[in-house]
Coordinates of C-alpha atoms and ligand atoms in Angstrom, one line a residue:
M1 CA 85.5 99.2 68.0
K2 CA 88.2 101.0 65.9
E3 CA 91.0 98.5 65.1
M4 CA 94.4 99.4 66.5
K5 CA 97.1 98.7 64.0
A6 CA 100.0 99.3 66.4
T7 CA 101.9 96.5 68.2
M8 CA 104.5 97.3 70.8
D9 CA 107.2 96.0 68.4
K10 CA 106.1 98.2 65.5
I11 CA 106.0 101.3 67.7
V12 CA 109.4 100.6 69.3
N13 CA 111.0 100.0 65.9
L14 CA 109.5 103.1 64.3
C15 CA 110.5 105.2 67.3
K16 CA 114.1 104.1 66.9
S17 CA 114.4 104.3 63.2
R18 CA 112.7 107.7 62.9
G19 CA 114.3 109.3 65.9
F20 CA 111.5 109.5 68.4
I21 CA 112.9 107.3 71.2
F22 CA 116.2 105.3 71.7
Q23 CA 117.1 102.8 74.3
G24 CA 119.0 104.6 77.2
S25 CA 122.8 104.2 77.1
E26 CA 122.4 102.0 74.0
I27 CA 126.1 101.8 73.1
Y28 CA 126.8 100.2 76.5
G29 CA 124.3 97.5 75.9
G30 CA 121.5 99.8 77.3
F31 CA 120.3 100.5 80.9
A32 CA 117.1 98.5 81.4
N33 CA 113.9 100.5 81.4
T34 CA 115.4 103.9 80.5
W35 CA 114.7 105.6 77.3
D36 CA 116.2 108.7 75.6
F37 CA 113.9 110.9 73.5
G38 CA 115.5 111.8 70.2
P39 CA 115.0 114.9 68.0
I40 CA 111.4 113.9 67.0
G41 CA 110.4 112.5 70.3
V42 CA 111.5 115.5 72.4
E43 CA 109.3 117.7 70.2
L44 CA 106.3 115.3 70.6
K45 CA 106.7 115.1 74.4
N46 CA 107.2 118.8 74.8
N47 CA 104.1 119.5 72.7
I48 CA 102.1 117.1 74.9
K49 CA 103.3 118.8 78.1
R50 CA 102.5 122.2 76.6
A51 CA 99.0 121.1 75.7
W52 CA 98.5 119.8 79.3
W53 CA 99.8 123.1 80.8
K54 CA 97.7 125.2 78.5
R55 CA 94.5 123.2 79.3
F56 CA 95.0 122.9 83.1
V57 CA 97.1 125.9 84.1
Q58 CA 96.9 128.6 81.4
E59 CA 93.2 128.3 80.8
D60 CA 92.3 127.9 84.5
P61 CA 92.8 131.1 86.5
S62 CA 92.5 129.2 89.8
T63 CA 95.5 126.9 89.0
Y64 CA 99.0 128.0 89.8
G65 CA 102.1 126.3 88.3
I66 CA 105.3 125.5 90.2
D67 CA 108.5 123.6 89.5
A68 CA 109.7 122.0 92.8
A69 CA 113.0 120.4 93.5
I70 CA 113.5 116.7 92.8
L71 CA 115.6 116.3 96.0
M72 CA 113.6 117.2 99.0
N73 CA 114.2 117.2 102.8
P74 CA 114.2 113.4 103.6
T75 CA 111.5 114.1 106.3
V76 CA 109.1 114.8 103.5
W77 CA 109.2 111.0 102.7
Q78 CA 108.5 110.1 106.3
A79 CA 105.5 112.4 106.4
S80 CA 104.2 111.0 103.1
G81 CA 104.6 107.5 104.4
H82 CA 107.0 106.4 101.6
I83 CA 109.8 105.5 103.9
E84 CA 107.7 103.4 106.2
S85 CA 105.1 101.8 104.0
F86 CA 105.8 102.4 100.3
G87 CA 107.4 99.0 100.2
D88 CA 105.9 96.6 97.7
P89 CA 106.0 92.9 98.7
K90 CA 108.5 91.4 96.4
M91 CA 109.2 87.7 95.7
D92 CA 111.7 86.2 93.3
C93 CA 111.1 83.0 91.4
K94 CA 114.1 80.9 92.1
N95 CA 113.5 78.8 89.0
C96 CA 113.4 81.5 86.3
K97 CA 114.9 84.4 88.3
T98 CA 112.0 86.8 87.6
R99 CA 110.7 89.2 90.2
H100 CA 107.1 89.5 91.2
R101 CA 104.8 91.4 93.6
A102 CA 103.1 88.9 95.9
D103 CA 99.8 90.9 96.0
T104 CA 99.6 91.0 92.2
L105 CA 100.2 87.3 92.0
I106 CA 97.4 86.6 94.4
E107 CA 95.0 89.1 92.7
N108 CA 95.8 87.8 89.2
H109 CA 95.4 84.2 90.4
S110 CA 92.0 84.9 91.9
K111 CA 91.0 86.9 88.8
G112 CA 90.5 90.0 91.0
K113 CA 88.2 88.2 93.5
V114 CA 90.7 88.3 96.4
S115 CA 92.3 91.5 97.5
A116 CA 95.7 91.2 99.1
E117 CA 95.3 94.7 100.6
G118 CA 95.8 94.4 104.3
M119 CA 97.3 90.9 104.2
S120 CA 100.5 90.4 106.1
N121 CA 103.5 88.9 104.4
E122 CA 102.8 85.6 106.2
E123 CA 99.2 85.6 105.1
M124 CA 100.2 86.2 101.5
E125 CA 102.9 83.4 101.6
K126 CA 100.3 81.1 103.1
Y127 CA 97.7 82.0 100.4
I128 CA 100.3 81.4 97.6
E129 CA 101.1 78.0 99.0
E130 CA 97.6 76.8 99.8
H131 CA 96.2 78.0 96.4
D132 CA 99.2 76.8 94.4
V133 CA 99.8 80.2 92.9
R134 CA 102.6 79.8 90.3
C135 CA 105.1 82.0 88.6
P136 CA 103.4 83.5 85.6
V137 CA 106.6 83.2 83.6
C138 CA 107.8 79.6 84.1
G139 CA 104.8 78.0 85.8
K140 CA 106.8 76.7 88.8
R141 CA 106.0 77.5 92.5
D142 CA 109.5 78.1 93.9
F143 CA 109.5 81.5 95.4
T144 CA 111.8 83.2 97.8
P145 CA 110.1 84.5 101.0
I146 CA 108.5 88.0 100.7
R147 CA 110.7 90.9 101.2
K148 CA 109.6 94.5 101.4
F149 CA 111.0 96.4 98.4
N150 CA 111.1 100.1 98.7
P151 CA 110.9 101.5 95.2
M152 CA 112.5 104.8 96.1
F153 CA 116.0 105.4 94.7
T154 CA 118.4 106.7 97.2
T155 CA 121.4 108.9 96.7
S156 CA 123.5 110.5 99.4
R157 CA 124.8 113.9 100.2
D158 CA 128.3 114.3 101.6
M159 CA 127.7 117.0 104.3
T160 CA 131.0 116.9 106.1
G161 CA 133.5 115.3 103.7
E162 CA 133.6 112.4 106.1
A163 CA 131.9 109.1 106.0
S164 CA 128.6 110.2 107.5
N165 CA 126.7 110.9 104.3
E166 CA 123.0 111.8 104.6
V167 CA 120.6 109.6 102.6
V168 CA 118.6 111.6 100.1
Y169 CA 115.7 110.2 98.0
L170 CA 114.9 110.8 94.3
R171 CA 111.2 111.7 94.6
P172 CA 108.9 108.9 93.6
E173 CA 106.1 111.3 92.9
T174 CA 105.9 115.0 92.2
C175 CA 102.9 115.9 94.3
Q176 CA 104.8 116.4 97.5
G177 CA 106.2 119.5 95.9
E178 CA 102.7 121.0 95.9
Y179 CA 101.9 120.0 99.4
V180 CA 105.0 121.5 100.9
N181 CA 104.5 124.7 99.0
F182 CA 100.8 124.9 99.7
L183 CA 101.2 127.9 102.1
N184 CA 103.8 129.6 99.9
V185 CA 101.7 129.6 96.9
Q186 CA 98.5 130.5 98.7
R187 CA 100.1 133.5 100.4
S188 CA 102.1 134.8 97.5
T189 CA 99.3 134.6 95.0
R190 CA 96.5 135.5 97.6
A191 CA 94.7 132.4 96.2
K192 CA 91.4 131.5 97.8
V193 CA 90.3 127.9 98.4
P194 CA 89.3 126.3 96.1
F195 CA 92.5 126.5 94.0
A196 CA 95.0 124.1 92.5
I197 CA 98.8 123.8 92.2
A198 CA 100.2 122.1 89.2
Q199 CA 103.5 120.9 88.0
I200 CA 105.3 118.8 85.4
G201 CA 108.4 117.0 86.5
K202 CA 110.5 113.9 86.8
S203 CA 109.8 111.1 89.2
F204 CA 111.8 108.0 89.9
R205 CA 110.6 104.5 90.9
N206 CA 112.7 101.4 91.3
E207 CA 109.7 99.4 89.9
I208 CA 109.6 95.7 90.5
T209 CA 108.2 94.9 87.2
P210 CA 109.1 97.7 84.8
G211 CA 108.8 97.2 81.0
N212 CA 106.6 97.5 78.0
F213 CA 108.6 100.4 76.5
L214 CA 107.5 103.7 78.0
F215 CA 104.6 102.2 79.9
R216 CA 106.6 101.5 83.1
T217 CA 110.0 102.9 83.4
I218 CA 112.2 103.7 86.4
E219 CA 112.4 107.4 85.5
F220 CA 109.4 109.2 84.1
E221 CA 107.6 112.5 84.0
Q222 CA 104.3 113.3 85.7
M223 CA 101.9 116.0 84.8
E224 CA 99.7 116.5 87.9
L225 CA 97.8 118.9 89.9
Q226 CA 96.4 119.1 93.4
K227 CA 93.1 120.8 94.0
F228 CA 92.7 122.2 97.5
C229 CA 89.1 122.6 98.4
K230 CA 86.5 122.4 101.2
D231 CA 85.5 118.9 102.1
E232 CA 81.9 119.4 101.3
D233 CA 82.9 120.4 97.7
S234 CA 85.4 117.7 97.2
M235 CA 83.3 115.0 95.5
N236 CA 82.2 117.6 93.0
Y237 CA 85.8 118.4 92.1
Y238 CA 86.7 114.8 92.0
N239 CA 83.9 114.2 89.4
E240 CA 84.9 117.4 87.6
Y241 CA 88.5 116.3 87.2
K242 CA 87.4 112.8 86.0
E243 CA 85.6 114.5 83.2
K244 CA 88.3 117.1 82.5
A245 CA 91.0 114.4 82.4
L246 CA 88.9 112.3 80.0
Q247 CA 88.2 115.2 77.7
F248 CA 91.8 116.2 77.6
V249 CA 93.0 112.8 76.3
K250 CA 90.1 112.6 73.8
D251 CA 91.0 116.1 72.5
L252 CA 94.6 115.0 72.0
G253 CA 93.4 112.2 69.8
L254 CA 92.7 109.1 71.9
D255 CA 89.6 107.3 70.6
C256 CA 86.8 107.1 73.1
E257 CA 86.3 103.4 72.5
H258 CA 89.9 102.9 73.7
L259 CA 89.2 104.7 77.0
R260 CA 87.3 103.8 80.1
F261 CA 87.0 104.7 83.8
H262 CA 88.1 102.2 86.3
D263 CA 87.1 102.8 89.9
H264 CA 89.4 101.5 92.6
D265 CA 87.7 99.1 95.0
K266 CA 90.7 99.1 97.3
L267 CA 91.0 102.6 98.8
A268 CA 93.8 104.1 100.9
H269 CA 92.5 104.5 104.5
Y270 CA 92.3 108.3 104.1
A271 CA 90.6 108.3 100.6
K272 CA 86.9 108.7 99.8
A273 CA 87.3 107.7 96.1
A274 CA 89.9 106.9 93.5
C275 CA 89.7 106.0 89.9
D276 CA 91.9 105.6 86.8
I277 CA 91.3 106.3 83.2
Q278 CA 92.4 103.2 81.4
F279 CA 93.6 103.1 77.8
L280 CA 93.5 100.0 75.5
F281 CA 97.3 99.7 74.9
P282 CA 98.6 96.9 72.7
I283 CA 99.3 95.1 76.0
G284 CA 95.6 95.4 77.0
W285 CA 93.6 97.8 79.2
Q286 CA 96.0 99.7 81.5
E287 CA 96.1 102.7 83.7
L288 CA 96.7 106.0 81.8
N289 CA 96.1 108.4 84.6
G290 CA 94.7 108.6 88.1
I291 CA 92.2 110.8 89.9
H292 CA 92.4 110.5 93.7
H293 CA 90.5 111.9 96.6
R294 CA 93.2 112.3 99.3
G295 CA 91.2 113.8 102.0
T296 CA 93.3 116.0 104.4
W297 CA 95.9 113.3 104.8
D298 CA 98.8 115.0 103.0
L299 CA 98.6 118.4 104.5
S300 CA 97.8 117.0 108.0
R301 CA 100.9 114.8 107.8
H302 CA 103.1 117.7 106.8
Q303 CA 101.7 119.7 109.6
E304 CA 102.6 116.9 112.0
F305 CA 106.1 116.3 110.7
S306 CA 107.1 119.9 110.0
G307 CA 105.5 121.5 113.0
K308 CA 104.1 124.2 110.7
N309 CA 100.4 125.1 110.8
M310 CA 98.9 124.1 107.5
N311 CA 95.5 125.6 108.2
Y312 CA 93.8 127.9 105.6
L313 CA 92.0 130.9 107.0
D314 CA 88.8 131.6 105.0
P315 CA 88.7 135.4 104.6
V316 CA 84.9 135.4 104.4
T317 CA 83.8 133.1 107.2
N318 CA 87.0 133.3 109.3
E319 CA 86.9 129.6 109.5
K320 CA 90.3 127.8 109.8
F321 CA 90.7 124.4 108.2
I322 CA 93.0 122.0 106.4
P323 CA 91.7 121.7 102.8
T324 CA 90.8 118.4 101.2
V325 CA 92.9 117.4 98.2
I326 CA 91.8 116.1 94.9
E327 CA 94.7 114.8 92.8
Y328 CA 94.9 114.4 89.1
S329 CA 98.1 112.8 87.8
I330 CA 99.1 111.6 84.3
G331 CA 102.4 110.3 83.1
A332 CA 103.8 112.3 80.2
D333 CA 105.7 109.3 78.9
R334 CA 102.8 106.9 79.3
L335 CA 100.5 109.3 77.5
T336 CA 103.1 109.7 74.7
L337 CA 103.0 105.9 74.3
A338 CA 99.2 105.9 74.2
L339 CA 99.2 108.7 71.6
L340 CA 101.8 106.9 69.4
C341 CA 99.8 103.7 69.5
E342 CA 96.6 105.5 68.7
A343 CA 98.1 107.5 65.8
Y344 CA 99.9 104.6 64.1
D345 CA 98.2 103.5 60.9
E346 CA 99.1 101.3 57.9
E347 CA 97.1 102.3 54.9
V348 CA 96.9 100.4 51.6
L349 CA 97.1 102.9 48.8
D350 CA 95.5 102.6 45.3
N351 CA 98.8 101.4 43.8
G352 CA 98.9 98.5 46.3
E353 CA 101.7 100.0 48.4
T354 CA 101.3 100.4 52.2
R355 CA 102.0 103.7 53.8
V356 CA 102.7 104.0 57.5
V357 CA 101.3 107.2 58.8
M358 CA 101.0 108.7 62.2
H359 CA 97.7 110.5 62.5
L360 CA 98.9 112.6 65.4
N361 CA 96.8 115.6 66.4
P362 CA 98.5 118.4 64.5
S363 CA 99.0 120.4 67.7
I364 CA 101.3 117.8 69.1
A365 CA 103.0 116.7 65.9
P366 CA 106.8 117.0 66.2
Y367 CA 107.2 119.1 63.0
K368 CA 104.2 121.1 61.8
V369 CA 105.5 121.4 58.3
A370 CA 108.1 120.0 56.0
V371 CA 109.7 122.1 53.3
L372 CA 110.6 120.1 50.3
P373 CA 112.2 121.5 47.1
L374 CA 111.0 119.4 44.2
Q375 CA 114.6 119.4 42.9
K376 CA 117.9 120.3 44.4
N377 CA 118.3 123.4 42.2
L378 CA 115.2 124.9 43.9
S379 CA 116.8 124.7 47.3
D380 CA 117.6 128.5 47.6
K381 CA 113.9 129.4 47.1
A382 CA 112.9 126.5 49.5
K383 CA 115.3 127.8 52.2
D384 CA 113.7 131.3 51.8
V385 CA 110.3 129.6 52.5
L386 CA 111.8 127.6 55.4
N387 CA 113.1 130.8 57.0
I388 CA 109.6 132.3 56.9
L389 CA 108.0 129.2 58.4
N390 CA 110.5 128.3 61.1
K391 CA 109.9 131.6 62.8
E392 CA 106.5 130.3 63.6
F393 CA 106.7 126.5 63.7
M394 CA 109.1 123.6 64.1
C395 CA 109.9 122.7 60.5
D396 CA 111.7 119.9 58.8
Y397 CA 113.7 120.5 55.6
D398 CA 114.5 117.6 53.2
E399 CA 115.9 117.6 49.7
A400 CA 117.2 114.0 49.6
G401 CA 115.5 111.4 47.4
S402 CA 112.3 111.3 45.4
I403 CA 109.4 113.5 46.5
G404 CA 107.3 110.4 47.1
K405 CA 109.8 109.0 49.5
R406 CA 110.1 112.3 51.3
Y407 CA 106.3 112.5 51.8
R408 CA 106.4 108.9 53.3
R409 CA 109.1 109.9 55.7
Q410 CA 107.0 112.9 56.9
D411 CA 103.9 110.6 57.1
E412 CA 105.8 108.3 59.4
I413 CA 106.7 111.1 61.9
G414 CA 103.2 112.6 61.7
T415 CA 104.1 115.9 60.0
P416 CA 100.6 117.3 59.1
F417 CA 101.7 119.5 56.2
A418 CA 104.3 119.3 53.5
V419 CA 105.1 122.4 51.4
T420 CA 106.7 121.6 48.0
I421 CA 108.6 124.3 46.1
D422 CA 108.5 123.7 42.3
F423 CA 109.3 125.7 39.2
D424 CA 106.0 127.6 39.4
T425 CA 107.1 128.9 42.8
L426 CA 109.9 130.9 41.0
E427 CA 107.3 132.4 38.7
N428 CA 104.5 133.3 41.0
N429 CA 105.5 132.7 44.6
T430 CA 103.0 129.9 45.1
V431 CA 103.6 126.4 46.6
T432 CA 101.7 123.2 47.0
I433 CA 100.7 122.2 50.5
R434 CA 99.9 118.6 51.1
D435 CA 97.7 117.3 53.9
R436 CA 99.1 114.2 55.7
D437 CA 95.8 112.5 56.3
S438 CA 94.0 113.0 53.0
M439 CA 97.2 113.3 50.9
E440 CA 95.4 116.1 49.0
Q441 CA 97.4 119.0 47.7
I442 CA 96.3 122.6 47.2
R443 CA 98.2 125.6 45.9
L444 CA 98.7 128.6 48.1
G445 CA 100.7 131.8 48.0
I446 CA 103.8 131.8 50.2
D447 CA 102.3 134.7 52.1
E448 CA 99.2 132.7 53.0
L449 CA 101.1 129.7 54.5
V450 CA 101.6 130.9 58.1
D451 CA 97.9 131.7 58.5
Y452 CA 96.7 128.5 56.8
I453 CA 98.9 126.3 59.0
Q454 CA 98.3 128.2 62.3
K455 CA 94.6 127.8 62.0
R456 CA 94.9 124.0 61.6
I457 CA 97.3 123.2 64.4
K458 CA 95.6 124.9 67.3
F459 CA 94.9 123.0 70.5
N460 CA 91.7 124.2 72.1
Ligands
LIG501 P1 100.6 102.0 88.3 O1 99.4 101.4 89.0 O2 100.6 101.9 86.8 O3 101.9 101.6 88.9 P2 100.3 104.2 89.9 O4 98.9 104.1 90.4 O5 101.4 103.9 90.8 O6 100.5 103.6 88.5 P3 100.4 107.1 90.2 O7 101.4 107.0 91.4 O8 99.0 107.4 90.5 O9 100.5 105.7 89.4 O10 101.1 108.0 89.1 C1 100.3 108.7 88.2 C2 100.6 108.4 86.8 O11 102.0 108.4 86.6 C3 100.2 107.1 86.3 O12 98.8 107.1 86.0 C4 101.0 106.9 85.1 O13 100.5 107.6 84.0 C5 102.4 107.5 85.5 N1 103.3 106.5 86.0 C6 103.3 105.9 87.3 N2 104.4 105.1 87.4 C7 105.0 105.1 86.2 C8 106.1 104.4 85.6 N3 106.8 103.6 86.4 N4 106.5 104.7 84.4 C9 105.8 105.5 83.6 N5 104.7 106.2 84.0 C10 104.3 106.0 85.3

């Protein structure tokens, strides 16, 4: 298996020092499990989101994009079951003051042999006592009773200017936006089942055990789509999206040895199948994305709670039915973390020095090209070159320090190409272009640069 050189600490430090990602509200001591994307990080994440949209929306004529509101009618969350049952069973360790999920404690203690799905709070508490399940942090068994913990953040809307504010929820998942717009999209586009609705947007979860940098945060972005299909075709689409989801992350640069499918053995009562794609993060194998067969549950519940008929009328057979849904959902932040971990490399050079290099797929690299005048007195010419290139690509410009140090800086942020302007450039309008991975340089005419770079950064 390909060795991963990244550790979480190395990634967090590099992200901070190079401007990928900073701790949220850092000057106030931070705000736990929030992260701010800096100048380099925002480019990386935007490129990842663009690649996803290109693959799943632009290149698939049967998928329609939307951007639904974060704040939704609170009844949506009754229909989805979040208000009633999205509560995780929380226990606090009285000794070390850490918070845990009772079901996870039981499942980890039994090494996955016992499923806490369907256990009542009393049954879980009894199991924990009888099997001497201890706090994984301090080793003591001194828990509070289980309390249901609803991970939806609430806010309120002052409707009247008086005290009677209406509770409003920050959405814990984006997919409800697709379900409530199923008929709008179908009618306005004249889409025929099977078709999909996709979106990228923020979700918020008051997670019990957030942490591990971007892996589990309380505010994150999801890239997801819902495929609406006939029930008899649903397992085919489920399998198709498993493959498409895997191919996408491989094409972005995740090594196939660091990826695996993980089928769920506990299924929601309405689901026929569910699986994750897991990635070998520095913290171990963990979920990267999910593919879920959701049956007709979501649309049926919205029909029940809204009173609106969610049936689709097949124009050929005249059959009326509620479509079955296959969901594919991946966290943009979690994928960013996976790609950073995969790309991180420490290479020992011939001169004994170590260079840190991010072998990011060029299509998602924050800057595609760095423009570097060999000496400061070449900066006018270098800026002319920059002004040609930045019409096409995100570029960095750097004239400070030795050329070797400047190359290293670009290696650390994954810039695939560095263009150096030297004295020959003034004579013959040629530059050197250095490849990040091989460190080889070739000489090209300035007028050849755009084409050369464009061909090498495409995401197909
Ligand atoms: P997990 O089991 O890790 O909590 P989940 O099964 O609850 O995830 P889904 O609700 O299926 O996740 O969400 C789809 C995707 O959204 C996940 O595969 C993950 O990539 C991302 N995601 C979910 N929760 C978080 C979070 N708290 N922080 C960052 N990304 C998240």
